[in-house]
Structure formats: structure tokens, C-alpha cells
PDB file of C-alpha atoms in Angstrom:
ATOM      1  CA  MET A   1     -27.208  47.041  -8.061  1.00 65.00           C
ATOM      2  CA  THR A   2     -25.336  46.311 -11.293  1.00 86.00           C
ATOM      3  CA  ALA A   3     -26.037  42.844 -12.666  1.00 93.00           C
ATOM      4  CA  ILE A   4     -23.202  40.331 -12.976  1.00 95.00           C
ATOM      5  CA  ARG A   5     -22.450  39.813 -16.659  1.00 96.00           C
ATOM      6  CA  LEU A   6     -22.169  36.064 -17.285  1.00 96.00           C
ATOM      7  CA  LEU A   7     -20.948  34.105 -20.318  1.00 97.00           C
ATOM      8  CA  LEU A   8     -21.884  30.400 -20.609  1.00 96.00           C
ATOM      9  CA  VAL A   9     -19.433  28.061 -22.392  1.00 96.00           C
ATOM     10  CA  ASP A  10     -20.268  24.395 -23.061  1.00 94.00           C
ATOM     11  CA  ASP A  11     -20.291  22.288 -26.207  1.00 93.00           C
ATOM     12  CA  ASP A  12     -23.580  20.608 -25.213  1.00 92.00           C
ATOM     13  CA  PRO A  13     -26.543  22.811 -26.244  1.00 93.00           C
ATOM     14  CA  LEU A  14     -28.777  21.096 -23.662  1.00 92.00           C
ATOM     15  CA  VAL A  15     -26.356  21.979 -20.871  1.00 90.00           C
ATOM     16  CA  ARG A  16     -26.214  25.580 -22.079  1.00 92.00           C
ATOM     17  CA  ALA A  17     -30.011  25.738 -22.255  1.00 92.00           C
ATOM     18  CA  GLY A  18     -30.314  24.374 -18.731  1.00 90.00           C
ATOM     19  CA  LEU A  19     -27.757  26.816 -17.362  1.00 90.00           C
ATOM     20  CA  SER A  20     -29.397  29.702 -19.208  1.00 92.00           C
ATOM     21  CA  PHE A  21     -32.791  28.825 -17.770  1.00 90.00           C
ATOM     22  CA  MET A  22     -31.342  28.390 -14.299  1.00 86.00           C
ATOM     23  CA  MET A  23     -29.168  31.506 -14.225  1.00 86.00           C
ATOM     24  CA  GLY A  24     -31.468  33.728 -16.238  1.00 81.00           C
ATOM     25  CA  GLY A  25     -34.058  33.796 -13.487  1.00 84.00           C
ATOM     26  CA  ALA A  26     -31.734  35.614 -11.077  1.00 89.00           C
ATOM     27  CA  ASP A  27     -32.304  39.369 -10.835  1.00 90.00           C
ATOM     28  CA  ASP A  28     -28.600  40.087 -10.274  1.00 93.00           C
ATOM     29  CA  ILE A  29     -27.251  38.060 -13.222  1.00 94.00           C
ATOM     30  CA  GLU A  30     -27.348  38.961 -16.915  1.00 94.00           C
ATOM     31  CA  ILE A  31     -26.407  36.265 -19.428  1.00 95.00           C
ATOM     32  CA  VAL A  32     -24.526  38.125 -22.131  1.00 95.00           C
ATOM     33  CA  GLY A  33     -23.769  35.196 -24.410  1.00 95.00           C
ATOM     34  CA  GLU A  34     -23.296  31.476 -24.991  1.00 96.00           C
ATOM     35  CA  ALA A  35     -20.383  29.690 -26.659  1.00 95.00           C
ATOM     36  CA  ALA A  36     -19.830  26.105 -27.823  1.00 94.00           C
ATOM     37  CA  ASP A  37     -16.023  26.056 -27.513  1.00 93.00           C
ATOM     38  CA  GLY A  38     -13.064  28.041 -26.242  1.00 92.00           C
ATOM     39  CA  ALA A  39     -12.409  29.902 -29.497  1.00 93.00           C
ATOM     40  CA  GLU A  40     -15.979  31.127 -29.667  1.00 94.00           C
ATOM     41  CA  ALA A  41     -15.773  32.067 -25.994  1.00 94.00           C
ATOM     42  CA  GLU A  42     -12.730  34.271 -26.580  1.00 93.00           C
ATOM     43  CA  ALA A  43     -14.491  36.108 -29.394  1.00 93.00           C
ATOM     44  CA  LEU A  44     -17.588  36.625 -27.247  1.00 95.00           C
ATOM     45  CA  VAL A  45     -15.516  37.942 -24.356  1.00 95.00           C
ATOM     46  CA  ASP A  46     -14.176  40.622 -26.704  1.00 93.00           C
ATOM     47  CA  ARG A  47     -17.703  41.645 -27.657  1.00 94.00           C
ATOM     48  CA  THR A  48     -19.651  41.210 -24.425  1.00 95.00           C
ATOM     49  CA  ARG A  49     -17.093  41.932 -21.655  1.00 95.00           C
ATOM     50  CA  PRO A  50     -18.473  39.456 -19.079  1.00 96.00           C
ATOM     51  CA  ASP A  51     -17.579  39.621 -15.401  1.00 96.00           C
ATOM     52  CA  VAL A  52     -17.676  35.831 -15.049  1.00 96.00           C
ATOM     53  CA  VAL A  53     -17.279  32.958 -17.514  1.00 97.00           C
ATOM     54  CA  LEU A  54     -18.789  29.580 -16.633  1.00 95.00           C
ATOM     55  CA  MET A  55     -16.446  27.310 -18.599  1.00 94.00           C
ATOM     56  CA  ASP A  56     -16.675  23.617 -19.524  1.00 93.00           C
ATOM     57  CA  ILE A  57     -13.262  21.930 -19.743  1.00 89.00           C
ATOM     58  CA  ARG A  58     -13.724  19.231 -22.371  1.00 88.00           C
ATOM     59  CA  MET A  59     -14.730  20.848 -25.658  1.00 90.00           C
ATOM     60  CA  PRO A  60     -13.664  20.433 -29.294  1.00 87.00           C
ATOM     61  CA  THR A  61     -11.458  22.883 -31.224  1.00 88.00           C
ATOM     62  CA  VAL A  62     -10.254  24.949 -28.254  1.00 91.00           C
ATOM     63  CA  ASP A  63     -10.819  23.279 -24.886  1.00 90.00           C
ATOM     64  CA  GLY A  64     -11.740  25.034 -21.662  1.00 91.00           C
ATOM     65  CA  LEU A  65      -8.266  24.746 -20.164  1.00 91.00           C
ATOM     66  CA  THR A  66      -6.639  26.554 -23.089  1.00 93.00           C
ATOM     67  CA  ALA A  67      -9.390  29.167 -23.180  1.00 94.00           C
ATOM     68  CA  THR A  68      -9.108  29.768 -19.423  1.00 94.00           C
ATOM     69  CA  GLU A  69      -5.363  30.318 -19.670  1.00 92.00           C
ATOM     70  CA  ARG A  70      -5.779  32.744 -22.569  1.00 94.00           C
ATOM     71  CA  LEU A  71      -8.596  34.676 -20.898  1.00 94.00           C
ATOM     72  CA  ARG A  72      -6.840  34.970 -17.553  1.00 91.00           C
ATOM     73  CA  ALA A  73      -3.699  36.298 -19.269  1.00 89.00           C
ATOM     74  CA  ARG A  74      -5.634  39.335 -20.477  1.00 89.00           C
ATOM     75  CA  GLU A  75      -5.183  42.677 -18.805  1.00 85.00           C
ATOM     76  CA  ASP A  76      -8.911  43.028 -18.062  1.00 87.00           C
ATOM     77  CA  ALA A  77      -9.561  39.326 -17.490  1.00 91.00           C
ATOM     78  CA  PRO A  78     -12.978  37.976 -16.531  1.00 95.00           C
ATOM     79  CA  GLN A  79     -13.239  35.573 -13.635  1.00 93.00           C
ATOM     80  CA  VAL A  80     -13.562  31.938 -14.731  1.00 94.00           C
ATOM     81  CA  VAL A  81     -15.476  29.181 -12.961  1.00 93.00           C
ATOM     82  CA  VAL A  82     -14.782  25.740 -14.388  1.00 90.00           C
ATOM     83  CA  LEU A  83     -17.601  23.276 -15.057  1.00 88.00           C
ATOM     84  CA  THR A  84     -16.657  19.643 -14.559  1.00 83.00           C
ATOM     85  CA  THR A  85     -18.057  16.174 -14.016  1.00 80.00           C
ATOM     86  CA  PHE A  86     -15.442  14.976 -11.521  1.00 69.00           C
ATOM     87  CA  HIS A  87     -14.259  16.332  -8.156  1.00 61.00           C
ATOM     88  CA  ALA A  88     -10.680  15.173  -8.578  1.00 57.00           C
ATOM     89  CA  ASP A  89      -9.563  15.895 -12.100  1.00 67.00           C
ATOM     90  CA  GLU A  90      -6.043  16.733 -13.254  1.00 76.00           C
ATOM     91  CA  GLN A  91      -7.444  19.162 -15.818  1.00 79.00           C
ATOM     92  CA  VAL A  92      -9.405  20.987 -13.109  1.00 81.00           C
ATOM     93  CA  LEU A  93      -6.190  21.408 -11.146  1.00 82.00           C
ATOM     94  CA  ARG A  94      -4.432  22.701 -14.266  1.00 84.00           C
ATOM     95  CA  ALA A  95      -7.268  25.178 -14.839  1.00 86.00           C
ATOM     96  CA  LEU A  96      -6.868  26.455 -11.282  1.00 86.00           C
ATOM     97  CA  ARG A  97      -3.137  26.822 -11.784  1.00 85.00           C
ATOM     98  CA  VAL A  98      -3.649  29.038 -14.829  1.00 86.00           C
ATOM     99  CA  GLY A  99      -6.122  31.293 -13.055  1.00 88.00           C
ATOM    100  CA  ALA A 100      -9.611  29.812 -12.704  1.00 90.00           C
ATOM    101  CA  ALA A 101     -11.224  31.059  -9.498  1.00 88.00           C
ATOM    102  CA  GLY A 102     -12.776  27.679  -8.703  1.00 85.00           C
ATOM    103  CA  PHE A 103     -14.975  24.971 -10.094  1.00 85.00           C
ATOM    104  CA  VAL A 104     -18.477  23.551  -9.798  1.00 85.00           C
ATOM    105  CA  LEU A 105     -19.772  20.122 -10.709  1.00 84.00           C
ATOM    106  CA  LYS A 106     -22.348  19.918 -13.476  1.00 83.00           C
ATOM    107  CA  ASP A 107     -24.785  18.228 -11.104  1.00 83.00           C
ATOM    108  CA  THR A 108     -24.387  20.945  -8.466  1.00 83.00           C
ATOM    109  CA  PRO A 109     -27.763  22.297  -7.228  1.00 86.00           C
ATOM    110  CA  PRO A 110     -28.774  25.506  -9.053  1.00 85.00           C
ATOM    111  CA  ALA A 111     -28.612  27.645  -5.914  1.00 86.00           C
ATOM    112  CA  GLU A 112     -24.987  26.626  -5.350  1.00 86.00           C
ATOM    113  CA  ILE A 113     -23.977  27.439  -8.925  1.00 89.00           C
ATOM    114  CA  LEU A 114     -25.585  30.856  -8.541  1.00 91.00           C
ATOM    115  CA  ALA A 115     -23.733  31.347  -5.267  1.00 89.00           C
ATOM    116  CA  ALA A 116     -20.450  30.380  -6.935  1.00 88.00           C
ATOM    117  CA  VAL A 117     -20.932  32.956  -9.704  1.00 92.00           C
ATOM    118  CA  ARG A 118     -21.753  35.641  -7.152  1.00 92.00           C
ATOM    119  CA  ARG A 119     -18.718  34.783  -5.048  1.00 87.00           C
ATOM    120  CA  VAL A 120     -16.181  34.971  -7.846  1.00 90.00           C
ATOM    121  CA  ALA A 121     -17.773  38.175  -9.135  1.00 91.00           C
ATOM    122  CA  ALA A 122     -17.096  39.604  -5.663  1.00 86.00           C
ATOM    123  CA  GLY A 123     -13.482  38.438  -5.818  1.00 80.00           C
ATOM    124  CA  ASP A 124     -13.767  35.353  -3.614  1.00 79.00           C
ATOM    125  CA  PRO A 125     -12.544  31.919  -4.748  1.00 74.00           C
ATOM    126  CA  VAL A 126     -14.873  28.921  -4.974  1.00 76.00           C
ATOM    127  CA  LEU A 127     -12.538  26.343  -3.514  1.00 69.00           C
ATOM    128  CA  SER A 128     -12.365  24.897  -0.025  1.00 60.00           C
ATOM    129  CA  PRO A 129      -9.114  23.632   1.540  1.00 56.00           C
ATOM    130  CA  THR A 130     -10.600  20.095   1.560  1.00 58.00           C
ATOM    131  CA  VAL A 131     -11.222  20.230  -2.170  1.00 64.00           C
ATOM    132  CA  THR A 132      -7.736  21.626  -2.780  1.00 61.00           C
ATOM    133  CA  ARG A 133      -6.156  18.714  -0.895  1.00 61.00           C
ATOM    134  CA  GLN A 134      -8.339  16.230  -2.758  1.00 64.00           C
ATOM    135  CA  LEU A 135      -7.266  17.670  -6.092  1.00 62.00           C
ATOM    136  CA  MET A 136      -3.608  17.630  -5.125  1.00 61.00           C
ATOM    137  CA  ARG A 137      -3.791  13.987  -3.996  1.00 61.00           C
ATOM    138  CA  HIS A 138      -5.273  12.981  -7.330  1.00 56.00           C
ATOM    139  CA  ALA A 139      -2.857  15.030  -9.421  1.00 53.00           C
ATOM    140  CA  VAL A 140      -0.152  13.323 -11.425  1.00 46.00           C
ATOM    141  CA  GLY A 141       2.557  12.790  -8.829  1.00 53.00           C
ATOM    142  CA  THR A 142       5.657  12.226 -10.941  1.00 45.00           C
ATOM    143  CA  ALA A 143       6.602  15.909 -10.907  1.00 56.00           C
ATOM    144  CA  ALA A 144       5.805  16.509  -7.225  1.00 65.00           C
ATOM    145  CA  ASP A 145       9.425  17.033  -6.156  1.00 70.00           C
ATOM    146  CA  THR A 146      10.065  19.435  -9.016  1.00 77.00           C
ATOM    147  CA  ARG A 147       6.909  21.387  -8.175  1.00 79.00           C
ATOM    148  CA  ARG A 148       7.957  21.657  -4.539  1.00 84.00           C
ATOM    149  CA  THR A 149      11.426  22.926  -5.422  1.00 87.00           C
ATOM    150  CA  ARG A 150      10.063  25.496  -7.857  1.00 87.00           C
ATOM    151  CA  ALA A 151       7.332  26.608  -5.457  1.00 89.00           C
ATOM    152  CA  ARG A 152       9.850  27.152  -2.662  1.00 91.00           C
ATOM    153  CA  GLU A 153      12.083  29.133  -4.997  1.00 92.00           C
ATOM    154  CA  ARG A 154       9.178  31.419  -5.926  1.00 92.00           C
ATOM    155  CA  LEU A 155       8.037  31.856  -2.322  1.00 93.00           C
ATOM    156  CA  ALA A 156      11.546  32.950  -1.335  1.00 94.00           C
ATOM    157  CA  ALA A 157      10.573  36.356  -2.741  1.00 94.00           C
ATOM    158  CA  LEU A 158       8.155  36.868   0.169  1.00 95.00           C
ATOM    159  CA  ASN A 159       9.041  38.331   3.525  1.00 95.00           C
ATOM    160  CA  ASP A 160       8.092  36.489   6.727  1.00 94.00           C
ATOM    161  CA  ARG A 161       4.757  38.265   7.166  1.00 95.00           C
ATOM    162  CA  GLU A 162       3.742  37.716   3.569  1.00 96.00           C
ATOM    163  CA  ARG A 163       4.661  34.061   3.927  1.00 94.00           C
ATOM    164  CA  GLU A 164       2.383  33.759   6.973  1.00 94.00           C
ATOM    165  CA  VAL A 165      -0.460  35.326   5.014  1.00 95.00           C
ATOM    166  CA  ALA A 166       0.178  32.967   2.089  1.00 94.00           C
ATOM    167  CA  VAL A 167      -0.112  29.968   4.413  1.00 92.00           C
ATOM    168  CA  ALA A 168      -3.347  31.343   5.863  1.00 92.00           C
ATOM    169  CA  VAL A 169      -4.745  31.822   2.358  1.00 90.00           C
ATOM    170  CA  GLY A 170      -3.713  28.246   1.616  1.00 85.00           C
ATOM    171  CA  ARG A 171      -5.763  27.112   4.592  1.00 83.00           C
ATOM    172  CA  GLY A 172      -8.799  28.735   3.006  1.00 80.00           C
ATOM    173  CA  LEU A 173      -9.196  31.492   5.588  1.00 84.00           C
ATOM    174  CA  ALA A 174     -11.073  34.674   4.754  1.00 83.00           C
ATOM    175  CA  ASN A 175      -9.406  38.050   5.313  1.00 88.00           C
ATOM    176  CA  ALA A 176     -11.178  38.634   8.631  1.00 90.00           C
ATOM    177  CA  ALA A 177     -10.005  35.279  10.014  1.00 91.00           C
ATOM    178  CA  ILE A 178      -6.461  35.900   8.797  1.00 93.00           C
ATOM    179  CA  ALA A 179      -6.482  39.308  10.461  1.00 94.00           C
ATOM    180  CA  THR A 180      -7.593  37.804  13.777  1.00 94.00           C
ATOM    181  CA  GLY A 181      -5.097  34.954  13.640  1.00 94.00           C
ATOM    182  CA  LEU A 182      -2.134  37.140  12.695  1.00 95.00           C
ATOM    183  CA  PHE A 183      -3.096  40.165  14.830  1.00 95.00           C
ATOM    184  CA  MET A 184      -3.413  42.669  12.014  1.00 95.00           C
ATOM    185  CA  SER A 185      -6.193  44.687  10.415  1.00 95.00           C
ATOM    186  CA  VAL A 186      -8.254  43.408   7.491  1.00 93.00           C
ATOM    187  CA  ALA A 187      -6.879  46.278   5.397  1.00 94.00           C
ATOM    188  CA  THR A 188      -3.329  45.114   6.137  1.00 95.00           C
ATOM    189  CA  VAL A 189      -4.232  41.551   5.151  1.00 94.00           C
ATOM    190  CA  LYS A 190      -5.604  42.822   1.835  1.00 93.00           C
ATOM    191  CA  THR A 191      -2.399  44.773   1.263  1.00 95.00           C
ATOM    192  CA  HIS A 192      -0.288  41.685   1.941  1.00 96.00           C
ATOM    193  CA  VAL A 193      -2.414  39.573  -0.409  1.00 95.00           C
ATOM    194  CA  SER A 194      -2.066  42.186  -3.149  1.00 94.00           C
ATOM    195  CA  ARG A 195       1.713  42.273  -2.666  1.00 95.00           C
ATOM    196  CA  ILE A 196       1.929  38.469  -2.773  1.00 96.00           C
ATOM    197  CA  LEU A 197      -0.025  38.390  -6.035  1.00 94.00           C
ATOM    198  CA  ALA A 198       2.221  41.062  -7.538  1.00 94.00           C
ATOM    199  CA  LYS A 199       5.518  39.568  -6.322  1.00 95.00           C
ATOM    200  CA  LEU A 200       4.678  36.050  -7.495  1.00 93.00           C
ATOM    201  CA  ASP A 201       2.907  37.110 -10.690  1.00 90.00           C
ATOM    202  CA  LEU A 202      -0.316  35.367  -9.642  1.00 89.00           C
ATOM    203  CA  ASN A 203      -3.843  36.544 -10.340  1.00 82.00           C
ATOM    204  CA  ASN A 204      -6.006  35.168  -7.535  1.00 86.00           C
ATOM    205  CA  ARG A 205      -6.045  33.601  -4.068  1.00 87.00           C
ATOM    206  CA  VAL A 206      -6.534  30.082  -5.428  1.00 85.00           C
ATOM    207  CA  GLN A 207      -3.117  30.279  -7.064  1.00 88.00           C
ATOM    208  CA  ILE A 208      -1.590  31.447  -3.773  1.00 90.00           C
ATOM    209  CA  ALA A 209      -3.178  28.446  -2.038  1.00 86.00           C
ATOM    210  CA  LEU A 210      -1.893  25.996  -4.644  1.00 85.00           C
ATOM    211  CA  LEU A 211       1.626  27.436  -4.509  1.00 88.00           C
ATOM    212  CA  ALA A 212       1.661  27.216  -0.703  1.00 88.00           C
ATOM    213  CA  TYR A 213       0.470  23.622  -0.973  1.00 83.00           C
ATOM    214  CA  ASP A 214       3.073  22.757  -3.626  1.00 84.00           C
ATOM    215  CA  ALA A 215       5.812  24.193  -1.415  1.00 87.00           C
ATOM    216  CA  GLY A 216       4.716  22.051   1.536  1.00 84.00           C
ATOM    217  CA  LEU A 217       3.983  25.057   3.751  1.00 82.00           C
ATOM    218  CA  LEU A 218       0.629  23.701   4.904  1.00 75.00           C
ATOM    219  CA  GLU A 219       2.228  20.410   5.946  1.00 68.00           C
ATOM    220  CA  GLU A 220       4.933  22.268   7.865  1.00 59.00           C
ATOM    221  CA  GLU A 221       2.357  24.394   9.680  1.00 57.00           C
ATOM    222  CA  GLN A 222       0.375  21.289  10.626  1.00 52.00           C
ATOM    223  CA  GLU A 223       3.489  19.636  12.038  1.00 51.00           C
ATOM    224  CA  GLU A 224       4.288  22.703  14.148  1.00 52.00           C
ATOM    225  CA  ARG A 225       0.859  22.627  15.819  1.00 51.00           C
TER     226      ARG A 225
END
């Protein structure tokens, strides 16, 4: 089995040392570098080609949010897992919007951080529907109406089936559960997800979930039940 190539990014050398010690003991993970800020992280990504970047948000020079956006805009972008101190943080939500695959708290048990890295390396987001709702409730609300209007405009590009899949992704369902609920094969679900990502110019399922939430589709589905 090929090891997951992991880059650690945090401005605190003690945090980096702790993460390195924790992650370095896993047989399926190879730490390819450490960076103290976003600019250094970008340079290391060029040299080391990591599969996953474990990224602190608050750093000097170039912060984790800016670095995440720049990295995820690349053609061969690594997955990014955000490191944070707070569950409900506007900057965490912004990081998810620009392409982070999820986040973990800095006091998360080591086994859970390892599991998060493995999940995003496999293409699965690290974000539950409960956490998504919590983040959205704590987000700055002044632009909520504008976000809803824009989200609905973007989702208008989807056909009815793709819209159903987008709602299911927003609920946090895995492909197998979506397939069962919508009476289609897992392969068809994957095809729909890929088409949604392409049509809406998104790069992961977390962004689909956030867009569905912004548009109010999850609320509408709940009301219909």
C-alpha cells in the first residue's frame, strides 16, 4: 500500500512536533515536510507533492485560509484538512467554501486526526451534517439573503436528479445511502456527483453541501417530510 504523503503546517513548532510524533508512527502515512506559514507551505507543496495538507488557519505572513484557497485552485491540488481551536469559526467556514475537505480541532484525539487524514486521502470529506449546521448558524448572517439568492442561481444549472443528489450530499449521506434512497446504482451516484462538481465549478462534496445549505434546499426537504 502506498503511504499517504502528508504536509504539516502550523506556526507553533511545538504543535508541529506533536503532530509529527503522532502521525509519524502510522505505517500508512509519510510526513514529507513541515511549514510555519502559508507561503512556506506553498513552496513545500511544489517540492514534496503531498496528498494531504494539515493546515492551521491563524498564521503570520500568509494565513491558512489564503494558502488553502491558493492550493485548492491548483490543477493537481492536495486535499486540505484545517486545524482549528473552535468548532464554530467563520474562518473555518470560509476555508471550507474555498475547498478544504474538512477540519479537526487541535485537541482532537490522535486516532481521530489520523482517521481524518485517511478519509480525505480517500476522497471523503471530514464534516458531518451537524457540524455543517453549527458552522452555518455561527457564520456572519448579514449576507445570508444574498448567499441564498446566489446559491439558487448556481443550482439552477442542475437537472432534477442532480438536484436530488446535491441535497443528499448536503445531508451528509455516503454514495451507498444516496443510491438506496434515490433508487440508483452507486456508479450512477458517483457520475451525478462528478457532473455537479463540474457544472458548479466546485472541487469537493463539502462545497456541494454548503451550497445546498446556502440555497435552503435542506430546509425545504425537511419541511416536505
